[in-house]
Amino acid sequence: MSRIDSINRELTLNAPIERVWAAISDPAQVANWFGSKAEFQLLVGSEGWFEWPPEICEGRYAMRVEQVDAPVYFAWRWMAEQDVPFDEKQSTLVEWWLQTSENGTLLKLKESGFLTLKQQQMNVQGWQQELAELEAFLFS
């Protein structure tokens, strides 16, 4: 099965790079905008999970930290299906790049490695919502 194109997003956040870094890499902060719970260690190879409430997409989504270069790059893989063990071959790669800009922090997001068009389309909508929630969290 061939891989489907990636999702790419870019936005400028009126917040210092350290603040944005913490929001995307500290599980306690991630849980405030990406799902309802997150558990992982900020160490390459660390496995963990993200969780959403029943009204959204109940279940835990396994993940693994792939690369950490604070505060400019963070990458993790995660599963598209809830409550299944982590499997690299079935996961997608989520990459975050942060760069200080005139107006705060430029955030670039890329998710790649989709196995189906349906999975990609679901995540296109998901990232729109999640990035809006990240922005709201940063300014709450």
XYZ file of N, CA, C and O in Angstrom:
560
model
N 0.847 -1.171 0.000
C 0.000 0.000 0.000
C 0.896 1.239 0.000
O 1.846 1.331 0.754
N 0.613 2.192 -0.849
C 1.445 3.394 -0.897
C 0.990 4.411 0.150
O -0.144 4.417 0.600
N 1.916 5.261 0.500
C 1.641 6.297 1.498
C 0.903 7.477 0.862
O 1.122 7.817 -0.293
N 0.043 8.109 1.614
C -0.739 9.263 1.179
C 0.052 10.530 1.529
O 0.871 10.531 2.425
N -0.203 11.591 0.825
C 0.485 12.854 1.086
C 0.373 13.293 2.537
O -0.505 12.856 3.268
N 1.218 14.214 2.895
C 1.274 14.708 4.270
C 0.309 15.868 4.497
O -0.264 16.414 3.563
N 0.163 16.219 5.768
C -0.562 17.419 6.189
C 0.495 18.407 6.641
O 1.374 18.062 7.435
N 0.418 19.626 6.144
C 1.367 20.676 6.523
C 0.601 21.901 7.004
O -0.335 22.345 6.335
N 0.986 22.415 8.139
C 0.369 23.618 8.709
C 1.477 24.559 9.162
O 2.536 24.117 9.604
N 1.191 25.836 9.088
C 2.133 26.850 9.541
C 1.338 27.988 10.168
O 0.343 28.420 9.602
N 1.763 28.432 11.339
C 1.117 29.579 11.955
C 2.105 30.324 12.840
O 3.058 29.744 13.354
N 1.860 31.607 12.964
C 2.673 32.433 13.841
C 1.896 32.654 15.127
O 0.722 33.045 15.100
N 2.558 32.376 16.239
C 1.930 32.500 17.554
C 2.600 33.643 18.304
O 3.830 33.720 18.360
N 1.804 34.505 18.857
C 2.319 35.656 19.591
C 2.726 35.219 20.997
O 2.102 35.591 21.986
N 3.764 34.388 21.049
C 4.270 33.851 22.315
C 5.743 33.518 22.111
O 6.153 33.168 21.003
N 6.530 33.596 23.175
C 7.952 33.245 23.038
C 8.129 31.759 22.728
O 7.310 30.915 23.105
N 9.228 31.450 22.052
C 9.489 30.080 21.617
C 9.492 29.101 22.799
O 8.999 27.982 22.677
N 9.995 29.519 23.953
C 10.044 28.635 25.125
C 8.638 28.262 25.586
O 8.388 27.138 26.012
N 7.721 29.209 25.495
C 6.325 28.967 25.892
C 5.660 27.977 24.934
O 4.962 27.056 25.349
N 5.891 28.169 23.638
C 5.307 27.271 22.641
C 5.929 25.877 22.778
O 5.226 24.866 22.727
N 7.244 25.825 22.986
C 7.924 24.539 23.166
C 7.294 23.760 24.324
O 6.987 22.574 24.187
N 7.112 24.419 25.445
C 6.525 23.743 26.610
C 5.111 23.243 26.292
O 4.734 22.139 26.680
N 4.343 24.026 25.556
C 2.966 23.648 25.237
C 2.888 22.404 24.357
O 1.924 21.644 24.446
N 3.912 22.181 23.503
C 3.860 21.010 22.612
C 4.669 19.822 23.122
O 4.534 18.721 22.589
N 5.497 20.027 24.160
C 6.392 18.935 24.577
C 6.238 18.489 26.030
O 6.779 17.451 26.401
N 5.524 19.236 26.832
C 5.287 18.863 28.231
C 3.916 18.190 28.316
O 2.894 18.831 28.051
N 3.867 16.902 28.648
C 2.572 16.188 28.650
C 1.483 16.881 29.462
O 0.319 16.872 29.055
N 1.844 17.501 30.575
C 0.833 18.193 31.391
C 0.216 19.356 30.622
O -0.981 19.625 30.745
N 1.022 20.043 29.810
C 0.486 21.146 29.008
C -0.218 20.635 27.753
O -1.256 21.165 27.360
N 0.332 19.607 27.140
C -0.290 19.031 25.944
C -1.729 18.616 26.246
O -2.638 18.845 25.449
N -1.955 18.053 27.420
C -3.294 17.582 27.807
C -4.316 18.710 27.913
O -5.515 18.450 27.932
N -3.857 19.949 27.949
C -4.767 21.089 28.003
C -5.321 21.494 26.647
O -6.279 22.254 26.579
N -4.720 21.007 25.581
C -5.210 21.413 24.253
C -5.281 20.255 23.252
O -6.004 20.336 22.274
N -4.550 19.178 23.465
C -4.521 18.046 22.539
C -5.122 16.850 23.264
O -4.437 16.135 23.985
N -6.409 16.648 23.081
C -7.093 15.602 23.826
C -7.353 16.047 25.254
O -7.438 17.229 25.553
N -7.443 15.067 26.140
C -7.729 15.384 27.544
C -6.658 14.864 28.494
O -6.603 15.271 29.643
N -5.823 13.953 28.006
C -4.715 13.420 28.802
C -3.569 13.084 27.866
O -3.784 12.728 26.709
N -2.344 13.185 28.400
C -1.161 12.796 27.633
C -0.144 12.239 28.611
O 0.026 12.766 29.708
N 0.499 11.175 28.193
C 1.537 10.591 29.034
C 2.694 10.135 28.159
O 2.514 9.289 27.270
N 3.847 10.747 28.371
C 5.087 10.351 27.700
C 6.244 11.075 28.377
O 6.038 12.044 29.099
N 7.436 10.572 28.166
C 8.636 11.246 28.633
C 9.303 11.882 27.426
O 9.294 11.303 26.331
N 9.892 13.020 27.620
C 10.527 13.749 26.529
C 11.913 13.165 26.254
O 12.929 13.843 26.339
N 11.920 11.876 25.924
C 13.145 11.141 25.631
C 12.934 10.321 24.367
O 11.896 9.664 24.213
N 13.906 10.345 23.474
C 13.804 9.573 22.243
C 13.578 8.099 22.590
O 14.266 7.536 23.446
N 12.575 7.506 21.954
C 12.235 6.103 22.187
C 11.176 5.891 23.245
O 10.641 4.792 23.377
N 10.852 6.944 24.004
C 9.825 6.832 25.047
C 8.461 6.594 24.408
O 8.072 7.293 23.483
N 7.747 5.589 24.899
C 6.389 5.344 24.423
C 5.393 5.893 25.433
O 5.660 5.930 26.630
N 4.270 6.328 24.935
C 3.224 6.880 25.786
C 1.907 6.855 25.047
O 1.696 6.019 24.162
N 1.036 7.813 25.353
C -0.277 7.853 24.723
C -0.920 9.226 24.884
O -0.535 10.031 25.728
N -1.895 9.469 24.030
C -2.793 10.621 24.116
C -4.192 10.050 24.292
O -4.503 8.992 23.749
N -5.033 10.767 25.022
C -6.389 10.279 25.263
C -7.393 11.391 25.007
O -7.125 12.558 25.314
N -8.547 11.018 24.452
C -9.638 11.960 24.204
C -10.884 11.478 24.935
O -11.057 10.283 25.154
N -11.778 12.398 25.267
C -13.024 12.008 25.946
C -13.993 11.325 24.983
O -13.864 11.456 23.761
N -14.982 10.619 25.534
C -15.927 9.839 24.714
C -16.644 10.650 23.638
O -16.874 10.148 22.548
N -16.982 11.894 23.928
C -17.748 12.678 22.954
C -16.925 13.064 21.727
O -17.467 13.486 20.714
N -15.619 12.913 21.772
C -14.781 13.268 20.627
C -14.317 12.012 19.900
O -14.694 11.765 18.765
N -13.487 11.235 20.515
C -13.007 9.973 19.916
C -12.396 9.148 21.041
O -11.188 9.027 21.154
N -13.256 8.617 21.839
C -12.858 7.926 23.066
C -11.733 6.927 22.833
O -11.737 6.175 21.875
N -10.791 6.949 23.738
C -9.727 5.960 23.714
C -8.355 6.569 23.820
O -8.180 7.781 23.780
N -7.383 5.682 23.951
C -5.984 6.084 24.031
C -5.306 5.766 22.701
O -5.513 4.700 22.131
N -4.485 6.686 22.277
C -3.744 6.551 21.036
C -2.259 6.444 21.378
O -1.662 7.404 21.879
N -1.686 5.280 21.125
C -0.288 5.027 21.461
C 0.625 5.929 20.630
O 0.332 6.238 19.472
N 1.747 6.331 21.242
C 2.715 7.178 20.559
C 4.124 6.821 21.007
O 4.309 6.130 22.011
N 5.110 7.329 20.241
C 6.517 7.151 20.609
C 7.284 8.413 20.217
O 7.132 8.916 19.103
N 8.099 8.911 21.116
C 8.929 10.081 20.844
C 10.050 9.656 19.897
O 10.756 8.682 20.159
N 10.212 10.392 18.811
C 11.210 10.064 17.790
C 12.452 10.943 17.865
O 13.559 10.465 17.658
N 12.259 12.242 18.095
C 13.408 13.149 18.132
C 13.061 14.375 18.961
O 11.937 14.867 18.920
N 14.059 14.855 19.709
C 13.888 16.037 20.555
C 15.109 16.924 20.363
O 16.234 16.489 20.599
N 14.887 18.145 19.926
C 15.940 19.143 19.798
C 15.369 20.461 20.335
O 14.974 21.338 19.569
N 15.302 20.549 21.663
C 14.667 21.705 22.312
C 15.447 22.985 22.018
O 16.669 22.956 22.017
N 14.778 24.087 21.821
C 13.327 24.261 21.657
C 12.903 24.429 20.202
O 11.977 25.188 19.919
N 13.570 23.748 19.280
C 13.285 24.021 17.866
C 12.667 22.865 17.077
O 12.090 23.094 16.010
N 12.787 21.615 17.561
C 12.247 20.492 16.792
C 11.810 19.376 17.735
O 12.529 19.015 18.664
N 10.625 18.834 17.451
C 10.074 17.729 18.222
C 9.344 16.821 17.240
O 8.586 17.303 16.389
N 9.582 15.523 17.319
C 8.905 14.576 16.426
C 8.428 13.370 17.220
O 9.127 12.879 18.099
N 7.207 12.922 16.898
C 6.667 11.711 17.493
C 5.819 10.980 16.466
O 5.364 11.558 15.501
N 5.681 9.686 16.676
C 4.808 8.854 15.865
C 3.602 8.479 16.718
O 3.733 8.340 17.921
N 2.467 8.301 16.049
C 1.293 7.858 16.792
C 0.395 7.021 15.915
O 0.489 7.027 14.696
N -0.464 6.282 16.602
C -1.380 5.360 15.947
C -2.675 6.074 15.557
O -3.148 6.956 16.264
N -3.260 5.646 14.441
C -4.532 6.207 13.980
C -5.720 5.562 14.683
O -6.791 6.143 14.746
N -5.517 4.372 15.204
C -6.605 3.662 15.879
C -6.381 3.687 17.382
O -5.257 3.551 17.853
N -7.464 3.829 18.108
C -7.364 3.877 19.564
C -7.215 2.473 20.155
O -7.655 1.488 19.567
N -6.585 2.478 21.310
C -6.479 1.270 22.140
C -5.791 0.088 21.447
O -6.137 -1.068 21.687
N -4.819 0.383 20.578
C -3.994 -0.662 19.984
C -2.542 -0.370 20.358
O -2.167 0.788 20.549
N -1.712 -1.402 20.464
C -0.306 -1.180 20.805
C 0.410 -0.387 19.708
O 0.020 -0.435 18.537
N 1.464 0.296 20.089
C 2.240 1.053 19.120
C 2.878 0.110 18.098
O 3.431 -0.928 18.450
N 2.784 0.462 16.829
C 3.381 -0.290 15.731
C 3.896 0.729 14.717
O 3.108 1.413 14.056
N 5.197 0.850 14.608
C 5.788 1.869 13.733
C 5.252 1.801 12.311
O 4.998 2.826 11.679
N 5.031 0.601 11.782
C 4.571 0.451 10.404
C 3.152 0.986 10.196
O 2.775 1.310 9.079
N 2.375 1.066 11.258
C 0.990 1.535 11.165
C 0.831 2.972 11.679
O -0.280 3.478 11.747
N 1.929 3.609 12.044
C 1.858 4.936 12.657
C 2.158 6.039 11.647
O 2.691 5.774 10.563
N 1.812 7.255 12.015
C 2.203 8.431 11.236
C 3.217 9.219 12.041
O 3.287 9.116 13.263
N 4.006 10.015 11.341
C 5.041 10.839 11.959
C 4.553 12.273 12.050
O 4.152 12.858 11.038
N 4.576 12.837 13.261
C 4.201 14.235 13.482
C 5.467 14.997 13.833
O 6.172 14.631 14.773
N 5.756 16.039 13.051
C 6.955 16.841 13.263
C 6.570 18.291 13.538
O 5.692 18.834 12.882
N 7.254 18.876 14.500
C 7.044 20.267 14.901
C 8.360 21.025 14.758
O 9.365 20.597 15.302
N 8.338 22.132 14.051
C 9.485 23.026 13.972
C 9.077 24.359 14.566
O 8.001 24.885 14.254
N 9.907 24.919 15.416
C 9.666 26.227 16.010
C 10.816 27.152 15.659
O 11.979 26.744 15.680
N 10.463 28.405 15.381
C 11.471 29.400 15.036
C 11.016 30.753 15.574
O 9.856 31.133 15.392
N 11.924 31.447 16.227
C 11.595 32.786 16.700
C 11.344 33.679 15.490
O 12.082 33.621 14.504
N 10.289 34.475 15.570
C 9.953 35.388 14.480
C 9.693 36.778 15.053
O 9.638 36.955 16.269
N 9.516 37.729 14.173
C 9.226 39.107 14.571
C 8.013 39.195 15.486
O 7.959 39.996 16.406
N 7.022 38.363 15.206
C 5.753 38.418 15.933
C 5.607 37.350 17.003
O 4.516 37.086 17.469
N 6.686 36.681 17.373
C 6.605 35.636 18.394
C 7.317 34.377 17.956
O 8.534 34.332 17.867
N 6.528 33.350 17.625
C 7.092 32.061 17.226
C 6.389 31.546 15.981
O 5.157 31.479 15.939
N 7.177 31.181 14.989
C 6.642 30.522 13.806
C 6.620 29.029 14.087
O 7.652 28.439 14.418
N 5.451 28.418 13.991
C 5.279 26.989 14.209
C 4.971 26.346 12.864
O 4.083 26.795 12.142
N 5.716 25.293 12.550
C 5.423 24.485 11.362
C 5.145 23.072 11.840
O 5.878 22.536 12.660
N 4.079 22.497 11.316
C 3.659 21.143 11.664
C 3.554 20.327 10.389
O 3.043 20.810 9.374
N 4.031 19.098 10.456
C 3.869 18.173 9.333
C 3.525 16.802 9.899
O 4.196 16.312 10.802
N 2.469 16.209 9.359
C 2.151 14.816 9.687
C 2.226 14.029 8.388
O 1.609 14.405 7.391
N 2.984 12.940 8.408
C 3.201 12.167 7.191
C 3.118 10.665 7.480
O 3.181 10.239 8.620
N 2.975 9.904 6.408
C 2.954 8.452 6.529
C 1.563 7.857 6.605
O 1.396 6.735 7.095
N 0.564 8.564 6.105
C -0.803 8.044 6.148
C -0.950 6.815 5.267
O -0.405 6.758 4.174
N -1.692 5.843 5.745
C -1.938 4.624 4.986
C -3.207 4.697 4.158
O -3.361 3.971 3.185
N -4.147 5.567 4.573
C -5.397 5.709 3.824
C -5.760 7.178 3.679
O -5.402 8.015 4.518
N -6.492 7.477 2.628
C -6.972 8.837 2.407
C -7.943 9.239 3.518
O -7.930 10.383 3.981
N -8.768 8.306 3.977
C -9.719 8.593 5.056
C -8.981 9.037 6.319
O -9.371 10.009 6.970
N -7.904 8.343 6.652
C -7.120 8.700 7.835
C -6.553 10.114 7.678
O -6.625 10.921 8.605
N -6.029 10.418 6.510
C -5.484 11.755 6.288
C -6.577 12.817 6.399
O -6.391 13.839 7.046
N -7.729 12.590 5.784
C -8.816 13.563 5.804
C -9.313 13.817 7.223
O -9.621 14.949 7.578
N -9.390 12.763 8.030
C -9.804 12.941 9.425
C -8.801 13.833 10.164
O -9.184 14.691 10.953
N -7.526 13.635 9.895
C -6.515 14.405 10.598
C -6.390 15.826 10.073
O -5.981 16.718 10.808
N -6.761 16.069 8.822
C -6.796 17.445 8.315
C -7.747 18.255 9.183
O -7.403 19.328 9.680
N -8.935 17.724 9.400
C -9.914 18.404 10.258
C -9.429 18.448 11.698
O -9.571 19.459 12.385
N -8.858 17.358 12.164
C -8.373 17.290 13.536
C -7.323 18.339 13.829
O -7.375 19.013 14.864
N -6.343 18.512 12.921
C -5.291 19.501 13.168
C -5.826 20.923 13.134
O -5.337 21.783 13.862
N -6.830 21.201 12.328
C -7.426 22.540 12.345
C -7.951 22.847 13.749
O -7.694 23.910 14.306
N -8.669 21.905 14.303
C -9.238 22.087 15.639
C -8.148 22.114 16.698
O -8.140 22.975 17.577
N -7.222 21.175 16.636
C -6.188 21.081 17.677
C -5.273 22.310 17.682
O -4.906 22.811 18.751
N -4.902 22.811 16.520
C -4.037 23.993 16.481
C -4.775 25.235 16.969
O -4.177 26.108 17.608
N -6.077 25.308 16.708
C -6.875 26.405 17.266
C -6.909 26.291 18.794
O -6.814 27.301 19.506
N -7.006 25.074 19.305
C -6.997 24.874 20.754
C -5.630 25.174 21.349
O -5.534 25.714 22.455
N -4.553 24.868 20.620
C -3.214 25.236 21.079
C -3.096 26.746 21.198
O -2.618 27.266 22.219
N -3.555 27.450 20.187
C -3.488 28.916 20.211
C -4.301 29.467 21.380
O -3.841 30.349 22.116
N -5.492 28.949 21.594
C -6.330 29.393 22.711
C -5.637 29.086 24.050
O -5.656 29.915 24.968
N -5.025 27.920 24.165
C -4.320 27.552 25.393
C -3.167 28.512 25.673
O -2.959 28.931 26.807
N -2.419 28.871 24.645
C -1.269 29.770 24.828
C -1.697 31.142 25.335
O -0.919 31.817 26.001
N -2.912 31.537 25.033
C -3.358 32.879 25.419
C -4.425 32.865 26.499
O -5.068 33.868 26.742
N -4.568 31.735 27.176
C -5.560 31.654 28.257
C -4.965 32.142 29.572
O -3.781 32.261 29.750
